[in-house]
PDB file of C-alpha atoms in Angstrom:
ATOM      1  CA  MET A  99     -49.598  96.624  -1.959  1.00 52.00           C
ATOM      2  CA  LYS A 100     -51.349  96.843   1.282  1.00 48.00           C
ATOM      3  CA  LYS A 101     -52.585  93.395   0.657  1.00 50.00           C
ATOM      4  CA  LEU A 102     -49.130  92.103  -0.017  1.00 47.00           C
ATOM      5  CA  LEU A 103     -47.948  93.657   3.336  1.00 45.00           C
ATOM      6  CA  LEU A 104     -50.502  91.964   5.228  1.00 44.00           C
ATOM      7  CA  ILE A 105     -49.774  88.509   3.972  1.00 46.00           C
ATOM      8  CA  VAL A 106     -45.951  89.301   4.940  1.00 44.00           C
ATOM      9  CA  ALA A 107     -46.907  90.399   8.323  1.00 47.00           C
ATOM     10  CA  LEU A 108     -49.147  87.221   8.633  1.00 45.00           C
ATOM     11  CA  LEU A 109     -46.204  84.971   7.718  1.00 48.00           C
ATOM     12  CA  THR A 110     -43.725  86.698  10.002  1.00 50.00           C
ATOM     13  CA  GLY A 111     -46.309  86.347  12.914  1.00 51.00           C
ATOM     14  CA  LEU A 112     -46.835  82.650  12.150  1.00 46.00           C
ATOM     15  CA  ALA A 113     -42.946  82.046  12.066  1.00 46.00           C
ATOM     16  CA  VAL A 114     -42.370  83.930  15.296  1.00 44.00           C
ATOM     17  CA  TYR A 115     -45.309  82.037  16.891  1.00 43.00           C
ATOM     18  CA  GLY A 116     -43.943  78.673  15.787  1.00 47.00           C
ATOM     19  CA  CYS A 117     -40.508  79.595  16.971  1.00 46.00           C
ATOM     20  CA  ASN A 118     -41.904  80.508  20.182  1.00 48.00           C
ATOM     21  CA  ILE A 119     -43.743  77.236  20.634  1.00 48.00           C
ATOM     22  CA  GLU A 120     -40.490  75.504  19.744  1.00 61.00           C
ATOM     23  CA  SER A 121     -38.526  77.393  22.245  1.00 68.00           C
ATOM     24  CA  ASN A 122     -41.132  76.827  24.867  1.00 86.00           C
ATOM     25  CA  LYS A 123     -40.904  73.002  24.741  1.00 96.00           C
ATOM     26  CA  PRO A 124     -39.270  71.320  28.033  1.00 97.00           C
ATOM     27  CA  LEU A 125     -35.808  70.205  26.920  1.00 98.00           C
ATOM     28  CA  ILE A 126     -34.819  66.750  27.923  1.00 98.00           C
ATOM     29  CA  VAL A 127     -31.231  65.824  28.065  1.00 98.00           C
ATOM     30  CA  SER A 128     -29.788  62.297  28.387  1.00 97.00           C
ATOM     31  CA  SER A 129     -26.160  60.837  29.084  1.00 96.00           C
ATOM     32  CA  LEU A 130     -26.583  58.095  26.401  1.00 95.00           C
ATOM     33  CA  PRO A 131     -28.450  58.471  23.152  1.00 95.00           C
ATOM     34  CA  ILE A 132     -30.575  55.097  24.063  1.00 95.00           C
ATOM     35  CA  TRP A 133     -32.343  57.346  26.856  1.00 97.00           C
ATOM     36  CA  LYS A 134     -33.081  60.088  24.380  1.00 96.00           C
ATOM     37  CA  ASN A 135     -34.616  57.685  22.005  1.00 96.00           C
ATOM     38  CA  VAL A 136     -36.772  56.165  24.572  1.00 97.00           C
ATOM     39  CA  ALA A 137     -37.930  59.721  25.551  1.00 97.00           C
ATOM     40  CA  GLU A 138     -38.575  60.771  22.070  1.00 97.00           C
ATOM     41  CA  TYR A 139     -40.534  57.836  21.058  1.00 95.00           C
ATOM     42  CA  LEU A 140     -43.130  58.416  23.769  1.00 97.00           C
ATOM     43  CA  GLY A 141     -42.977  62.153  23.892  1.00 97.00           C
ATOM     44  CA  GLY A 142     -42.774  62.815  20.206  1.00 96.00           C
ATOM     45  CA  ARG A 143     -43.150  66.533  19.514  1.00 96.00           C
ATOM     46  CA  ASP A 144     -44.099  67.642  22.973  1.00 97.00           C
ATOM     47  CA  PHE A 145     -40.403  67.960  23.935  1.00 98.00           C
ATOM     48  CA  LYS A 146     -37.018  68.835  22.415  1.00 97.00           C
ATOM     49  CA  TYR A 147     -33.992  66.186  22.851  1.00 97.00           C
ATOM     50  CA  TYR A 148     -30.394  66.027  23.211  1.00 96.00           C
ATOM     51  CA  SER A 149     -27.976  63.365  24.123  1.00 96.00           C
ATOM     52  CA  ILE A 150     -24.680  64.178  25.286  1.00 95.00           C
ATOM     53  CA  LEU A 151     -23.244  60.894  23.806  1.00 93.00           C
ATOM     54  CA  LYS A 152     -24.127  60.200  20.043  1.00 87.00           C
ATOM     55  CA  GLY A 153     -23.668  56.525  19.675  1.00 77.00           C
ATOM     56  CA  GLY A 154     -20.374  54.606  19.436  1.00 69.00           C
ATOM     57  CA  GLU A 155     -18.466  56.470  22.026  1.00 75.00           C
ATOM     58  CA  SER A 156     -17.620  54.984  25.476  1.00 77.00           C
ATOM     59  CA  PRO A 157     -19.620  56.095  28.561  1.00 83.00           C
ATOM     60  CA  HIS A 158     -16.465  55.182  30.737  1.00 80.00           C
ATOM     61  CA  GLY A 159     -14.746  58.369  31.741  1.00 77.00           C
ATOM     62  CA  TYR A 160     -16.365  60.776  29.236  1.00 87.00           C
ATOM     63  CA  GLU A 161     -15.251  64.544  29.612  1.00 89.00           C
ATOM     64  CA  MET A 162     -18.106  67.060  29.171  1.00 91.00           C
ATOM     65  CA  LYS A 163     -17.556  69.997  26.877  1.00 92.00           C
ATOM     66  CA  PRO A 164     -18.944  73.477  27.816  1.00 93.00           C
ATOM     67  CA  SER A 165     -21.760  72.968  25.360  1.00 93.00           C
ATOM     68  CA  ASP A 166     -22.800  69.834  27.272  1.00 94.00           C
ATOM     69  CA  ILE A 167     -23.025  71.756  30.394  1.00 94.00           C
ATOM     70  CA  ALA A 168     -25.013  74.487  28.829  1.00 95.00           C
ATOM     71  CA  LYS A 169     -27.593  71.964  27.603  1.00 95.00           C
ATOM     72  CA  LEU A 170     -27.839  70.600  31.020  1.00 95.00           C
ATOM     73  CA  LYS A 171     -28.466  73.830  32.600  1.00 94.00           C
ATOM     74  CA  LYS A 172     -31.242  74.393  30.301  1.00 96.00           C
ATOM     75  CA  ALA A 173     -32.720  70.972  30.724  1.00 96.00           C
ATOM     76  CA  LYS A 174     -36.117  70.391  32.425  1.00 97.00           C
ATOM     77  CA  LEU A 175     -35.335  66.829  32.780  1.00 98.00           C
ATOM     78  CA  ILE A 176     -31.995  64.848  32.731  1.00 97.00           C
ATOM     79  CA  VAL A 177     -32.080  61.022  32.102  1.00 98.00           C
ATOM     80  CA  ILE A 178     -29.046  59.133  33.306  1.00 96.00           C
ATOM     81  CA  HIS A 179     -28.265  55.377  33.597  1.00 95.00           C
ATOM     82  CA  GLY A 180     -26.638  55.680  36.936  1.00 94.00           C
ATOM     83  CA  LEU A 181     -24.857  52.568  38.697  1.00 93.00           C
ATOM     84  CA  GLY A 182     -21.712  54.383  38.288  1.00 90.00           C
ATOM     85  CA  LEU A 183     -21.690  54.307  34.465  1.00 90.00           C
ATOM     86  CA  ASP A 184     -22.276  58.120  33.740  1.00 92.00           C
ATOM     87  CA  ASN A 185     -21.234  59.722  37.064  1.00 89.00           C
ATOM     88  CA  TRP A 186     -19.339  62.246  34.789  1.00 92.00           C
ATOM     89  CA  ILE A 187     -22.665  63.849  34.057  1.00 93.00           C
ATOM     90  CA  LEU A 188     -23.430  64.907  37.643  1.00 90.00           C
ATOM     91  CA  LYS A 189     -20.566  67.373  37.537  1.00 87.00           C
ATOM     92  CA  GLY A 190     -22.699  69.572  35.008  1.00 84.00           C
ATOM     93  CA  ILE A 191     -25.943  69.549  37.141  1.00 90.00           C
ATOM     94  CA  ASP A 192     -26.924  72.164  39.320  1.00 85.00           C
ATOM     95  CA  ASN A 193     -30.209  70.906  40.355  1.00 89.00           C
ATOM     96  CA  ARG A 194     -30.475  67.086  41.281  1.00 90.00           C
ATOM     97  CA  GLU A 195     -34.020  67.445  41.345  1.00 93.00           C
ATOM     98  CA  LYS A 196     -34.050  67.201  37.421  1.00 96.00           C
ATOM     99  CA  VAL A 197     -32.463  63.902  37.356  1.00 97.00           C
ATOM    100  CA  PHE A 198     -34.191  60.778  36.328  1.00 97.00           C
ATOM    101  CA  ASN A 199     -31.736  58.116  37.414  1.00 96.00           C
ATOM    102  CA  ILE A 200     -32.910  54.776  35.958  1.00 97.00           C
ATOM    103  CA  GLY A 201     -30.517  52.593  37.635  1.00 96.00           C
ATOM    104  CA  LYS A 202     -31.134  54.014  41.126  1.00 94.00           C
ATOM    105  CA  LEU A 203     -34.925  53.500  40.430  1.00 95.00           C
ATOM    106  CA  LEU A 204     -34.935  50.273  39.014  1.00 96.00           C
ATOM    107  CA  SER A 205     -32.291  48.756  41.665  1.00 94.00           C
ATOM    108  CA  LYS A 206     -35.206  49.170  44.077  1.00 93.00           C
ATOM    109  CA  LYS A 207     -37.234  46.643  42.336  1.00 93.00           C
ATOM    110  CA  TYR A 208     -34.502  44.571  41.017  1.00 94.00           C
ATOM    111  CA  PRO A 209     -31.490  44.429  43.441  1.00 93.00           C
ATOM    112  CA  PHE A 210     -29.469  42.384  40.900  1.00 91.00           C
ATOM    113  CA  ILE A 211     -28.675  45.186  38.663  1.00 93.00           C
ATOM    114  CA  LYS A 212     -26.483  46.923  41.233  1.00 87.00           C
ATOM    115  CA  LYS A 213     -23.835  44.484  40.049  1.00 80.00           C
ATOM    116  CA  ALA A 214     -20.740  46.587  38.914  1.00 73.00           C
ATOM    117  CA  GLY A 215     -20.922  47.215  35.126  1.00 78.00           C
ATOM    118  CA  TYR A 216     -24.771  46.145  34.540  1.00 91.00           C
ATOM    119  CA  HIS A 217     -25.900  47.671  31.484  1.00 93.00           C
ATOM    120  CA  ILE A 218     -29.785  48.048  31.626  1.00 96.00           C
ATOM    121  CA  TRP A 219     -30.366  48.606  28.118  1.00 96.00           C
ATOM    122  CA  THR A 220     -29.042  45.090  27.225  1.00 96.00           C
ATOM    123  CA  ASN A 221     -31.656  43.637  29.370  1.00 96.00           C
ATOM    124  CA  PRO A 222     -35.055  43.768  27.000  1.00 96.00           C
ATOM    125  CA  ILE A 223     -37.211  42.989  29.988  1.00 95.00           C
ATOM    126  CA  LEU A 224     -35.818  45.711  32.103  1.00 97.00           C
ATOM    127  CA  MET A 225     -36.253  48.195  29.220  1.00 97.00           C
ATOM    128  CA  GLU A 226     -39.986  47.558  29.071  1.00 96.00           C
ATOM    129  CA  ASP A 227     -40.253  49.037  32.695  1.00 97.00           C
ATOM    130  CA  VAL A 228     -38.011  51.890  31.628  1.00 97.00           C
ATOM    131  CA  TYR A 229     -40.512  52.846  28.993  1.00 97.00           C
ATOM    132  CA  PHE A 230     -43.276  52.824  31.633  1.00 97.00           C
ATOM    133  CA  GLU A 231     -41.405  54.849  34.041  1.00 97.00           C
ATOM    134  CA  MET A 232     -40.412  57.432  31.293  1.00 98.00           C
ATOM    135  CA  ALA A 233     -44.095  57.635  30.372  1.00 98.00           C
ATOM    136  CA  ASN A 234     -44.797  58.559  34.008  1.00 97.00           C
ATOM    137  CA  LYS A 235     -41.955  61.286  33.941  1.00 97.00           C
ATOM    138  CA  LEU A 236     -43.214  62.825  30.849  1.00 98.00           C
ATOM    139  CA  SER A 237     -46.789  63.178  32.105  1.00 98.00           C
ATOM    140  CA  LYS A 238     -45.569  65.314  34.959  1.00 97.00           C
ATOM    141  CA  PHE A 239     -45.217  67.803  32.304  1.00 97.00           C
ATOM    142  CA  TYR A 240     -48.332  67.180  30.399  1.00 98.00           C
ATOM    143  CA  PRO A 241     -50.799  65.334  32.899  1.00 97.00           C
ATOM    144  CA  GLY A 242     -53.554  65.119  30.180  1.00 97.00           C
ATOM    145  CA  LYS A 243     -51.220  63.081  27.983  1.00 97.00           C
ATOM    146  CA  LYS A 244     -50.673  60.374  30.732  1.00 97.00           C
ATOM    147  CA  THR A 245     -52.902  57.701  28.830  1.00 97.00           C
ATOM    148  CA  TYR A 246     -51.347  58.525  25.690  1.00 97.00           C
ATOM    149  CA  TYR A 247     -47.873  58.181  26.862  1.00 98.00           C
ATOM    150  CA  GLU A 248     -48.612  55.006  28.709  1.00 97.00           C
ATOM    151  CA  LYS A 249     -50.260  53.699  25.571  1.00 97.00           C
ATOM    152  CA  ARG A 250     -47.026  54.279  23.561  1.00 97.00           C
ATOM    153  CA  ALA A 251     -45.227  52.458  26.314  1.00 97.00           C
ATOM    154  CA  ASP A 252     -47.522  49.466  26.260  1.00 97.00           C
ATOM    155  CA  ASP A 253     -47.091  49.265  22.632  1.00 96.00           C
ATOM    156  CA  TYR A 254     -43.536  49.352  22.611  1.00 94.00           C
ATOM    157  CA  SER A 255     -43.558  46.553  25.380  1.00 96.00           C
ATOM    158  CA  ALA A 256     -45.452  44.333  23.169  1.00 97.00           C
ATOM    159  CA  MET A 257     -43.096  44.773  20.494  1.00 96.00           C
ATOM    160  CA  ILE A 258     -40.053  43.760  22.639  1.00 96.00           C
ATOM    161  CA  GLN A 259     -41.911  40.824  23.908  1.00 96.00           C
ATOM    162  CA  GLN A 260     -42.773  39.717  20.131  1.00 96.00           C
ATOM    163  CA  LEU A 261     -38.975  40.253  19.434  1.00 95.00           C
ATOM    164  CA  ILE A 262     -37.681  37.946  22.374  1.00 95.00           C
ATOM    165  CA  SER A 263     -40.246  35.358  21.684  1.00 95.00           C
ATOM    166  CA  ARG A 264     -39.071  35.158  18.038  1.00 94.00           C
ATOM    167  CA  VAL A 265     -35.451  34.979  18.965  1.00 94.00           C
ATOM    168  CA  ASN A 266     -35.880  32.509  21.804  1.00 93.00           C
ATOM    169  CA  GLU A 267     -37.610  30.149  18.995  1.00 93.00           C
ATOM    170  CA  CYS A 268     -34.595  30.598  16.971  1.00 91.00           C
ATOM    171  CA  THR A 269     -31.919  29.859  19.632  1.00 91.00           C
ATOM    172  CA  ALA A 270     -34.095  26.857  21.198  1.00 91.00           C
ATOM    173  CA  LYS A 271     -33.272  25.051  17.874  1.00 89.00           C
ATOM    174  CA  LEU A 272     -29.488  25.367  18.116  1.00 93.00           C
ATOM    175  CA  LYS A 273     -27.436  22.807  19.616  1.00 93.00           C
ATOM    176  CA  ASN A 274     -24.334  25.189  19.952  1.00 95.00           C
ATOM    177  CA  ARG A 275     -25.240  28.545  21.309  1.00 96.00           C
ATOM    178  CA  LYS A 276     -21.677  29.247  22.784  1.00 97.00           C
ATOM    179  CA  VAL A 277     -19.876  32.591  22.370  1.00 97.00           C
ATOM    180  CA  ILE A 278     -16.706  34.571  23.325  1.00 97.00           C
ATOM    181  CA  ALA A 279     -17.503  38.397  23.607  1.00 97.00           C
ATOM    182  CA  PHE A 280     -15.388  41.494  24.214  1.00 95.00           C
ATOM    183  CA  HIS A 281     -16.830  42.676  27.333  1.00 91.00           C
ATOM    184  CA  PRO A 282     -19.850  41.893  29.820  1.00 93.00           C
ATOM    185  CA  VAL A 283     -22.048  44.645  28.370  1.00 93.00           C
ATOM    186  CA  TRP A 284     -23.980  41.733  26.535  1.00 95.00           C
ATOM    187  CA  GLU A 285     -24.557  39.622  29.658  1.00 95.00           C
ATOM    188  CA  PRO A 286     -28.082  40.607  30.337  1.00 95.00           C
ATOM    189  CA  LEU A 287     -29.175  40.030  26.680  1.00 96.00           C
ATOM    190  CA  PHE A 288     -27.250  36.435  26.569  1.00 96.00           C
ATOM    191  CA  GLU A 289     -29.372  35.527  29.813  1.00 95.00           C
ATOM    192  CA  THR A 290     -32.503  36.765  28.119  1.00 95.00           C
ATOM    193  CA  ILE A 291     -31.968  34.837  24.622  1.00 95.00           C
ATOM    194  CA  ASN A 292     -30.358  31.932  26.297  1.00 94.00           C
ATOM    195  CA  ILE A 293     -26.912  32.260  24.803  1.00 96.00           C
ATOM    196  CA  LYS A 294     -23.861  30.929  26.649  1.00 96.00           C
ATOM    197  CA  CYS A 295     -20.890  33.157  27.024  1.00 97.00           C
ATOM    198  CA  ILE A 296     -17.815  31.095  27.918  1.00 96.00           C
ATOM    199  CA  GLY A 297     -15.694  34.338  28.663  1.00 96.00           C
ATOM    200  CA  TYR A 298     -14.864  37.759  27.819  1.00 96.00           C
ATOM    201  CA  ILE A 299     -11.844  39.542  26.794  1.00 95.00           C
ATOM    202  CA  VAL A 300     -11.750  42.292  29.016  1.00 93.00           C
ATOM    203  CA  ASN A 301     -14.010  43.408  32.019  1.00 87.00           C
ATOM    204  CA  ASN A 302     -14.209  46.869  31.215  1.00 82.00           C
ATOM    205  CA  PRO A 303     -13.209  48.337  27.848  1.00 78.00           C
ATOM    206  CA  GLU A 304     -11.042  50.894  29.403  1.00 79.00           C
ATOM    207  CA  GLU A 305      -8.736  48.172  30.480  1.00 83.00           C
ATOM    208  CA  GLU A 306      -5.775  46.356  28.649  1.00 88.00           C
ATOM    209  CA  PRO A 307      -6.504  42.776  27.701  1.00 91.00           C
ATOM    210  CA  LYS A 308      -4.406  40.441  29.862  1.00 91.00           C
ATOM    211  CA  PRO A 309      -2.335  37.733  28.083  1.00 93.00           C
ATOM    212  CA  GLU A 310      -3.225  34.861  30.629  1.00 95.00           C
ATOM    213  CA  ILE A 311      -6.728  35.565  29.930  1.00 92.00           C
ATOM    214  CA  ILE A 312      -6.557  35.542  26.321  1.00 95.00           C
ATOM    215  CA  LYS A 313      -4.539  32.383  26.720  1.00 96.00           C
ATOM    216  CA  GLU A 314      -7.109  30.797  28.695  1.00 96.00           C
ATOM    217  CA  LEU A 315      -9.990  31.841  26.500  1.00 96.00           C
ATOM    218  CA  ILE A 316      -8.276  30.423  23.384  1.00 97.00           C
ATOM    219  CA  LYS A 317      -7.868  27.071  25.241  1.00 97.00           C
ATOM    220  CA  LYS A 318     -11.489  27.007  26.496  1.00 97.00           C
ATOM    221  CA  GLY A 319     -13.008  28.106  23.164  1.00 96.00           C
ATOM    222  CA  LYS A 320     -11.439  25.201  21.532  1.00 97.00           C
ATOM    223  CA  LYS A 321     -12.505  22.700  24.060  1.00 96.00           C
ATOM    224  CA  GLU A 322     -15.940  23.938  24.098  1.00 96.00           C
ATOM    225  CA  ASN A 323     -16.194  24.348  20.307  1.00 96.00           C
ATOM    226  CA  VAL A 324     -16.999  28.182  20.283  1.00 97.00           C
ATOM    227  CA  LYS A 325     -17.706  29.306  16.609  1.00 96.00           C
ATOM    228  CA  ILE A 326     -18.609  32.952  17.524  1.00 97.00           C
ATOM    229  CA  VAL A 327     -16.565  35.793  18.761  1.00 97.00           C
ATOM    230  CA  ILE A 328     -18.439  39.190  19.375  1.00 97.00           C
ATOM    231  CA  ALA A 329     -16.451  42.253  18.649  1.00 96.00           C
ATOM    232  CA  GLU A 330     -17.687  45.704  19.542  1.00 92.00           C
ATOM    233  CA  LYS A 331     -18.063  48.797  17.170  1.00 89.00           C
ATOM    234  CA  GLY A 332     -15.517  51.402  18.187  1.00 83.00           C
ATOM    235  CA  GLU A 333     -13.280  49.022  19.809  1.00 86.00           C
ATOM    236  CA  PRO A 334      -9.997  47.488  17.937  1.00 86.00           C
ATOM    237  CA  GLN A 335     -10.850  44.271  16.199  1.00 90.00           C
ATOM    238  CA  THR A 336      -7.201  43.067  15.965  1.00 93.00           C
ATOM    239  CA  LEU A 337      -7.239  40.762  19.154  1.00 94.00           C
ATOM    240  CA  VAL A 338     -10.832  39.416  18.280  1.00 95.00           C
ATOM    241  CA  ASN A 339      -9.754  38.488  14.950  1.00 96.00           C
ATOM    242  CA  GLU A 340      -6.758  36.428  16.434  1.00 96.00           C
ATOM    243  CA  ILE A 341      -8.758  34.715  19.023  1.00 97.00           C
ATOM    244  CA  ALA A 342     -11.378  33.873  16.434  1.00 97.00           C
ATOM    245  CA  SER A 343      -8.707  32.698  13.946  1.00 97.00           C
ATOM    246  CA  GLU A 344      -7.087  30.505  16.652  1.00 96.00           C
ATOM    247  CA  ILE A 345     -10.112  28.679  17.614  1.00 97.00           C
ATOM    248  CA  GLY A 346     -11.662  28.723  14.048  1.00 96.00           C
ATOM    249  CA  ALA A 347     -14.518  31.079  14.726  1.00 96.00           C
ATOM    250  CA  LYS A 348     -16.490  33.757  12.968  1.00 96.00           C
ATOM    251  CA  VAL A 349     -16.520  37.331  14.292  1.00 97.00           C
ATOM    252  CA  ILE A 350     -19.728  39.451  14.346  1.00 97.00           C
ATOM    253  CA  VAL A 351     -19.503  43.114  15.194  1.00 96.00           C
ATOM    254  CA  LEU A 352     -22.198  44.648  17.616  1.00 95.00           C
ATOM    255  CA  ASN A 353     -22.832  48.264  18.732  1.00 92.00           C
ATOM    256  CA  PRO A 354     -23.076  48.285  22.657  1.00 90.00           C
ATOM    257  CA  ILE A 355     -24.177  51.972  22.574  1.00 88.00           C
ATOM    258  CA  PRO A 356     -26.851  52.326  20.070  1.00 84.00           C
ATOM    259  CA  ASP A 357     -28.203  55.330  18.418  1.00 83.00           C
ATOM    260  CA  LYS A 358     -31.206  54.109  16.614  1.00 81.00           C
ATOM    261  CA  ASP A 359     -34.836  53.417  18.157  1.00 91.00           C
ATOM    262  CA  TYR A 360     -34.174  50.509  20.878  1.00 93.00           C
ATOM    263  CA  VAL A 361     -36.425  47.880  18.932  1.00 93.00           C
ATOM    264  CA  ILE A 362     -34.505  48.362  16.015  1.00 94.00           C
ATOM    265  CA  ALA A 363     -31.023  48.052  17.913  1.00 94.00           C
ATOM    266  CA  LEU A 364     -32.334  45.092  19.832  1.00 95.00           C
ATOM    267  CA  SER A 365     -33.679  43.369  16.650  1.00 95.00           C
ATOM    268  CA  ASN A 366     -30.167  44.088  14.826  1.00 95.00           C
ATOM    269  CA  TRP A 367     -28.331  42.510  17.874  1.00 96.00           C
ATOM    270  CA  CYS A 368     -30.535  39.596  18.012  1.00 95.00           C
ATOM    271  CA  ASN A 369     -30.593  39.008  14.284  1.00 95.00           C
ATOM    272  CA  LYS A 370     -26.997  39.110  14.132  1.00 96.00           C
ATOM    273  CA  ILE A 371     -26.308  36.560  16.710  1.00 96.00           C
ATOM    274  CA  CYS A 372     -29.047  34.216  15.650  1.00 95.00           C
ATOM    275  CA  THR A 373     -28.144  34.515  12.156  1.00 95.00           C
ATOM    276  CA  ALA A 374     -24.410  33.746  12.807  1.00 96.00           C
ATOM    277  CA  LEU A 375     -25.309  30.820  15.119  1.00 95.00           C
ATOM    278  CA  LYS A 376     -27.323  29.155  12.615  1.00 94.00           C
ATOM    279  CA  GLU A 377     -24.853  29.287  10.054  1.00 94.00           C
ATOM    280  CA  VAL A 378     -22.336  27.711  12.245  1.00 92.00           C
ATOM    281  CA  ASN A 379     -24.604  25.020  13.642  1.00 92.00           C
ATOM    282  CA  GLU A 380     -25.270  24.058   9.949  1.00 88.00           C
ATOM    283  CA  GLN A 381     -21.888  23.531   9.086  1.00 79.00           C
TER     284      GLN A 381
END
């Protein structure tokens, strides 16, 4: 009986110890799931992670819930995109020193990203920098793991480079690389993988499509023989389908707010675009 009680006590003690370890881990809160995934890949079990947006929602004009604000108060590090995209998160932050503003940091090195509506995560080259900057932030909590975090960032950078190289090999062989897209979130990716977008349906997903712009897109799409129209997950596709039907194009759907590992998301975007373009070029 005494032996049984001892085992129970030991198991209880281990459970409480485990809970204490878990509760003492620094909490990282991000505005978008992409930044949560970056931190989680590098930090592993050293931290706890929470993203306010879960993936698929628009970051434009999000209204925070009390549970979001509660998480922000507990956070040791808050990761935001900046550049005006997720300003709504600032309302719930009482200590701005906890904020890692990716856009503000990178715009010092790359002034072109100050352009309104620039989405850093669709530029794979910039994302390599993001991983190294995140590794530096995480090492402030665990200085002894700085080399480990940097090695993880280096591994990820290599994967991104390999993927870009593979996609560019695909697009370089294609005569027709023209597309129409829903909105300019994809512009940095198009520039990286040599895709020519002849126009966007809207400049911001929150605005209503203008009939005159749609008319001009259809006219231009026919003239330039565009065979791919890119829709976005979470946005109505009726108009996209109508434009594609008018110009004889194929529709592909991409998720602009990925909730998966970044390289997986990037691979999905590139594979869908490349596969669709190869199909229409072979027709």
